[in-house]
Short mmCIF file of C-alpha atoms in Angstrom, two decimals:
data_model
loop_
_atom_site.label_atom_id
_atom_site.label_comp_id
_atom_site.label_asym_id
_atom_site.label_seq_id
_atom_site.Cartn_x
_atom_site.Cartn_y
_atom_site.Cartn_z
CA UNK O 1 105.49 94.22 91.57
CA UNK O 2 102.16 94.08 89.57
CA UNK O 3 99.86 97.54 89.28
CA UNK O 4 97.63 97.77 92.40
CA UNK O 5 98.79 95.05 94.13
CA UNK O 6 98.20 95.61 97.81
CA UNK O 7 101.22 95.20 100.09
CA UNK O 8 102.13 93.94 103.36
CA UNK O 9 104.81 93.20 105.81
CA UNK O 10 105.20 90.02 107.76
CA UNK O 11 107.26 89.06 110.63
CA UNK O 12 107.95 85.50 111.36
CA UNK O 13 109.01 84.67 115.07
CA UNK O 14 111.00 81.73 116.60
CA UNK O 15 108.85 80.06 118.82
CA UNK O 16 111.39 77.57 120.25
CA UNK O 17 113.09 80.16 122.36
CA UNK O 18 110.09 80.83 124.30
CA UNK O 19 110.71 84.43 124.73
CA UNK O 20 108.81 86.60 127.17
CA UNK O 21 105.89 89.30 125.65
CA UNK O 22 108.32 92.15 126.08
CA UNK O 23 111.64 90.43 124.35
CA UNK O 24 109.29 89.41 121.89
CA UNK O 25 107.75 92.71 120.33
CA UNK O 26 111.50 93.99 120.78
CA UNK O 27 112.60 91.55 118.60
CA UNK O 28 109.04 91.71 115.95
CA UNK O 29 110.08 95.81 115.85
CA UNK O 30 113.94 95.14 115.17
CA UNK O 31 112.74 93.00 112.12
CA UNK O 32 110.05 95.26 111.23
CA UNK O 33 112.12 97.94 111.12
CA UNK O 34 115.14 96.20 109.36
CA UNK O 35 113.16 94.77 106.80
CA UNK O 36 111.64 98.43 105.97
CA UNK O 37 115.03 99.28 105.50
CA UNK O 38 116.44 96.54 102.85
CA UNK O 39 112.87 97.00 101.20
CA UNK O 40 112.22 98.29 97.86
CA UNK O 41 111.36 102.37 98.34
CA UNK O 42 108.53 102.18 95.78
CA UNK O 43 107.03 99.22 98.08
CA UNK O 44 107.47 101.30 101.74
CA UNK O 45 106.15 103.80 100.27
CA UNK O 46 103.08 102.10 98.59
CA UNK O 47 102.38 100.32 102.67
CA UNK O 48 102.85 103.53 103.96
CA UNK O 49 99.80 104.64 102.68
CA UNK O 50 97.94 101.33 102.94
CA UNK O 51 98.19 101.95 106.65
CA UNK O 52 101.23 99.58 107.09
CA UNK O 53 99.60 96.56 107.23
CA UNK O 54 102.01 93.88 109.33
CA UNK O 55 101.44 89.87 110.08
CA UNK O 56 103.28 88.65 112.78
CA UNK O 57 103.14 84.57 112.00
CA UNK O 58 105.31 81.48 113.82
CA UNK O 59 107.80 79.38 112.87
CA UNK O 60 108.96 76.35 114.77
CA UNK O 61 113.05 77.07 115.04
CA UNK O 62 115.69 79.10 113.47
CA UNK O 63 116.32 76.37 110.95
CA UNK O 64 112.75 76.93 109.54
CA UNK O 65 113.51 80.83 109.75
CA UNK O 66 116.56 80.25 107.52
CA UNK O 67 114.51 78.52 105.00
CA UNK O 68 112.45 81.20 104.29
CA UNK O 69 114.83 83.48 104.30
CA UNK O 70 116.30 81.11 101.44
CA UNK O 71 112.87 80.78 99.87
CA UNK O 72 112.45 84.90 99.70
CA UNK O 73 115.66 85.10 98.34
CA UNK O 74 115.29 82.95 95.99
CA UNK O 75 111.83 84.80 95.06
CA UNK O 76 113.61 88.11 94.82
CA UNK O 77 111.71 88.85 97.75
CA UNK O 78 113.72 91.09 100.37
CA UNK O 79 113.61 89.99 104.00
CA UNK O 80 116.28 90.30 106.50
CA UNK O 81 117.04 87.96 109.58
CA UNK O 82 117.45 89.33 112.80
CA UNK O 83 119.90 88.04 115.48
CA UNK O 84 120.41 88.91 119.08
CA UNK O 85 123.01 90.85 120.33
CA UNK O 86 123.03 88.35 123.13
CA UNK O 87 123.33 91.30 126.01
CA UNK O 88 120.48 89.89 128.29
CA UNK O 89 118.72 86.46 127.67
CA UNK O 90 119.96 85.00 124.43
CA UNK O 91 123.25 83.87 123.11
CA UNK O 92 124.69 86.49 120.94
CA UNK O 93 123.69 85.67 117.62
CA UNK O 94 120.55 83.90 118.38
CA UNK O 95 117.85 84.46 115.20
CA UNK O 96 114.95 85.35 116.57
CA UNK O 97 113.06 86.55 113.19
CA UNK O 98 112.60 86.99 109.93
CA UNK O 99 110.73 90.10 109.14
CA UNK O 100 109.62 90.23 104.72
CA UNK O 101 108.46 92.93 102.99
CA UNK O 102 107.05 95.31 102.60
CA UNK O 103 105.32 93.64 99.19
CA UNK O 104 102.91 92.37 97.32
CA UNK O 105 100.34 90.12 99.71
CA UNK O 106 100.61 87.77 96.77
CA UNK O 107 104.74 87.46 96.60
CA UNK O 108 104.53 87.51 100.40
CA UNK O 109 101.93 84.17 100.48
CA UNK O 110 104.11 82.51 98.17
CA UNK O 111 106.83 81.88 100.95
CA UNK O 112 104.39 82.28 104.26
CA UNK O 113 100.98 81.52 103.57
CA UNK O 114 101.17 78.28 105.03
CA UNK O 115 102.03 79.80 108.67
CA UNK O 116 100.25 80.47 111.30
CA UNK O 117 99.10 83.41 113.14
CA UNK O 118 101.34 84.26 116.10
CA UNK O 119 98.41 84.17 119.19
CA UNK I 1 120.44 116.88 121.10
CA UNK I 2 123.69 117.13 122.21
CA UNK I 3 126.94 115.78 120.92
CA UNK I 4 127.84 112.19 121.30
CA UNK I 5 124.54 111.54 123.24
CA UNK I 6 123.65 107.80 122.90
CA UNK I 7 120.40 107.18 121.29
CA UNK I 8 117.42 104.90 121.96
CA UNK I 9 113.86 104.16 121.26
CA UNK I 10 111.44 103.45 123.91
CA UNK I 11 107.42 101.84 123.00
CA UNK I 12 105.36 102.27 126.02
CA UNK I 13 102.26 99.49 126.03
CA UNK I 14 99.14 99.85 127.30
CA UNK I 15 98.83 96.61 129.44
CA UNK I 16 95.04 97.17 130.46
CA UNK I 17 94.07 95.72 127.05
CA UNK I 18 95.68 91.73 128.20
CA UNK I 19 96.72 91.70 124.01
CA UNK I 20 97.52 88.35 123.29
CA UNK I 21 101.96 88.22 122.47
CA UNK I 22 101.78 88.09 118.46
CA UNK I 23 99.08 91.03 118.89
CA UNK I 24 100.65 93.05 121.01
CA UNK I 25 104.19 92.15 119.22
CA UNK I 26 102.82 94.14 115.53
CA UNK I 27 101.32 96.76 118.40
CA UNK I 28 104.77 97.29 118.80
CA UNK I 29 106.08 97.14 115.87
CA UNK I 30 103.54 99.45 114.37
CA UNK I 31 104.89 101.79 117.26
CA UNK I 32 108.45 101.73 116.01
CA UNK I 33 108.00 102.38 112.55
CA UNK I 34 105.22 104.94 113.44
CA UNK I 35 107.86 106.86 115.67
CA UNK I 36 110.64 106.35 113.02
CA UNK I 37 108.79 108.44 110.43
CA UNK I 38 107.80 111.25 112.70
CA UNK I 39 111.59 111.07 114.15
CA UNK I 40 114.47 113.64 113.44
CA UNK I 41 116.54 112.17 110.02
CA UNK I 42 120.00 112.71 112.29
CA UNK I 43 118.29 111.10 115.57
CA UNK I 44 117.44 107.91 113.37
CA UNK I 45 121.04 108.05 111.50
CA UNK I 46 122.51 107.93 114.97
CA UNK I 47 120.22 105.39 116.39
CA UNK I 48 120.95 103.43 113.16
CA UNK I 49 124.48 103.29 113.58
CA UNK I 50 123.90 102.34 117.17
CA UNK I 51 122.47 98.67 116.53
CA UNK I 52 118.94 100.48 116.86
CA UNK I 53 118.01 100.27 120.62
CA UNK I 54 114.66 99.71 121.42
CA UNK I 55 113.23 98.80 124.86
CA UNK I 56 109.67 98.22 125.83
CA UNK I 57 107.89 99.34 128.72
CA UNK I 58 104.83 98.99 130.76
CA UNK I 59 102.18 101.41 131.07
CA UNK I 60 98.83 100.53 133.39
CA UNK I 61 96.16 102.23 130.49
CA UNK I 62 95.45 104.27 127.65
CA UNK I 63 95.32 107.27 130.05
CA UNK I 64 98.82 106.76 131.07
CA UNK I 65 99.67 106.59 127.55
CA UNK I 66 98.51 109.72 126.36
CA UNK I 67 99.85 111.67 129.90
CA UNK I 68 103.55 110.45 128.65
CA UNK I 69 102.53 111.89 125.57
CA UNK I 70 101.60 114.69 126.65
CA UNK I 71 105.03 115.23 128.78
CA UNK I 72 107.09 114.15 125.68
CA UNK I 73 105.39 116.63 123.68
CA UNK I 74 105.77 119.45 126.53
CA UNK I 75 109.91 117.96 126.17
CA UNK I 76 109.76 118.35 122.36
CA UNK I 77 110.43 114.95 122.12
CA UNK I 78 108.99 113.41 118.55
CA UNK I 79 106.35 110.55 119.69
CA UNK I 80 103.56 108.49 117.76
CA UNK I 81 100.13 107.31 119.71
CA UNK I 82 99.09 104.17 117.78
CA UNK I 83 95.59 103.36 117.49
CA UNK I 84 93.86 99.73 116.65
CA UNK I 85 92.18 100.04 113.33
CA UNK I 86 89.96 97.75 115.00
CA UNK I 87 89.78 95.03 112.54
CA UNK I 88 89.96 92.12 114.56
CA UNK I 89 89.84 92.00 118.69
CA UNK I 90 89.86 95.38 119.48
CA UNK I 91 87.79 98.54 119.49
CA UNK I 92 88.59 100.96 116.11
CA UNK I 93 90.60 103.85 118.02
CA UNK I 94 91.90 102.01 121.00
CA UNK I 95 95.43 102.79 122.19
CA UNK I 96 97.77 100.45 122.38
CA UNK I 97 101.24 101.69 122.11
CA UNK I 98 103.44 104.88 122.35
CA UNK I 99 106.51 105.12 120.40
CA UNK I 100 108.94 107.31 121.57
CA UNK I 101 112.14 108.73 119.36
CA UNK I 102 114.81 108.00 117.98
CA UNK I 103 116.47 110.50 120.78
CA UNK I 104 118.66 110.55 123.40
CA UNK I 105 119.10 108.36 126.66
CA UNK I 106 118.66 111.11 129.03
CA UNK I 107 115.71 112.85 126.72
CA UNK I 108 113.69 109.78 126.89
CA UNK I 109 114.61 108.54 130.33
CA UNK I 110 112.95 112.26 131.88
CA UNK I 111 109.75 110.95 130.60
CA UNK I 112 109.87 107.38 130.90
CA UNK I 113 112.32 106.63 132.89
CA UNK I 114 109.96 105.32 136.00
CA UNK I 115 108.35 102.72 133.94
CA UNK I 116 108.75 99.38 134.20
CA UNK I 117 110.05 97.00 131.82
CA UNK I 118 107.57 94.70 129.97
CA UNK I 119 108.32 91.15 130.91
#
């Protein structure tokens, strides 16, 4: 992680299972959370006092989750998947996001600057 | 808290504001992390161990935000009032969200446990 670098967090959410509003930001928290936890402490700490900026951006299925998990990986870049427990709506196991980061906006384009903006 | 008491984290949304889903998703999200730093370390251990429950719930405005607030508070129950930076669609200082715990069931439930779930 370069000097001065500012940081972010982004959460990328599986369109195709049409969840409501409310299972939605469940599911955007549970990553946000679980990626904050995986993340490097230098980083949280860093987005901490940046205000904690956070991206929530779409992805078309779980397959296209999975590759950017594989991407970030393969970037060094720590991001954690986040299934269902499957206890109301979804199978068990369902992946419903990705959440990344907190890290460098720059390391963080490099897999999802191509996505868009959930609405 | 008492012993053995099952854990869970509650965000109460201020619905008056119509946020569009991926807005009012890193509303949320902001929310959970917000209330996880201001939580008890051996309320979040717990909760942690727990699968991290999290449910979100309805609130009409940013009036009934800050009255649950105010109740948690009077319950000594750790909570976080997020407020839009008001970068992009909303007004700098509006309430959004209220993130409640990390605690227990029954601590939560006396202040929220009227509210509806957000569909």
């Amino acid at each position: 992680m370069e000097w001065g670098a500012q940081m972010k967090q982004v959460i990328v959410v599986n369109t195709a299972l049409q969840m409501s509003c409310g299972k939605l930001a469940a599911q955007v928290a549970h990553a946000s959370v679980g990626a904050l936890l995986v993340a490097e402490r230098i980083a949280v700490e860093r987005w901490l006092s940046e205000g904690m900026p956070k991206i929530v951006l779409e992805a078309a299925d779980s397959a296209e989750l999975l590759t950017l998990y594989e991407q970030a990986r393969a970037k060094l870049l720590l991001a954690q998947i986040i299934q269902d427990a499957g206890k109301t709506v979804l199978e068990p196991g369902t992946i419903t996001c990705l959440g990344m980061g907190p890290a460098s906006v720059d390391s963080i384009d490099a897999v999802t600057g191509k996505l868009r903006l959930l609405r």
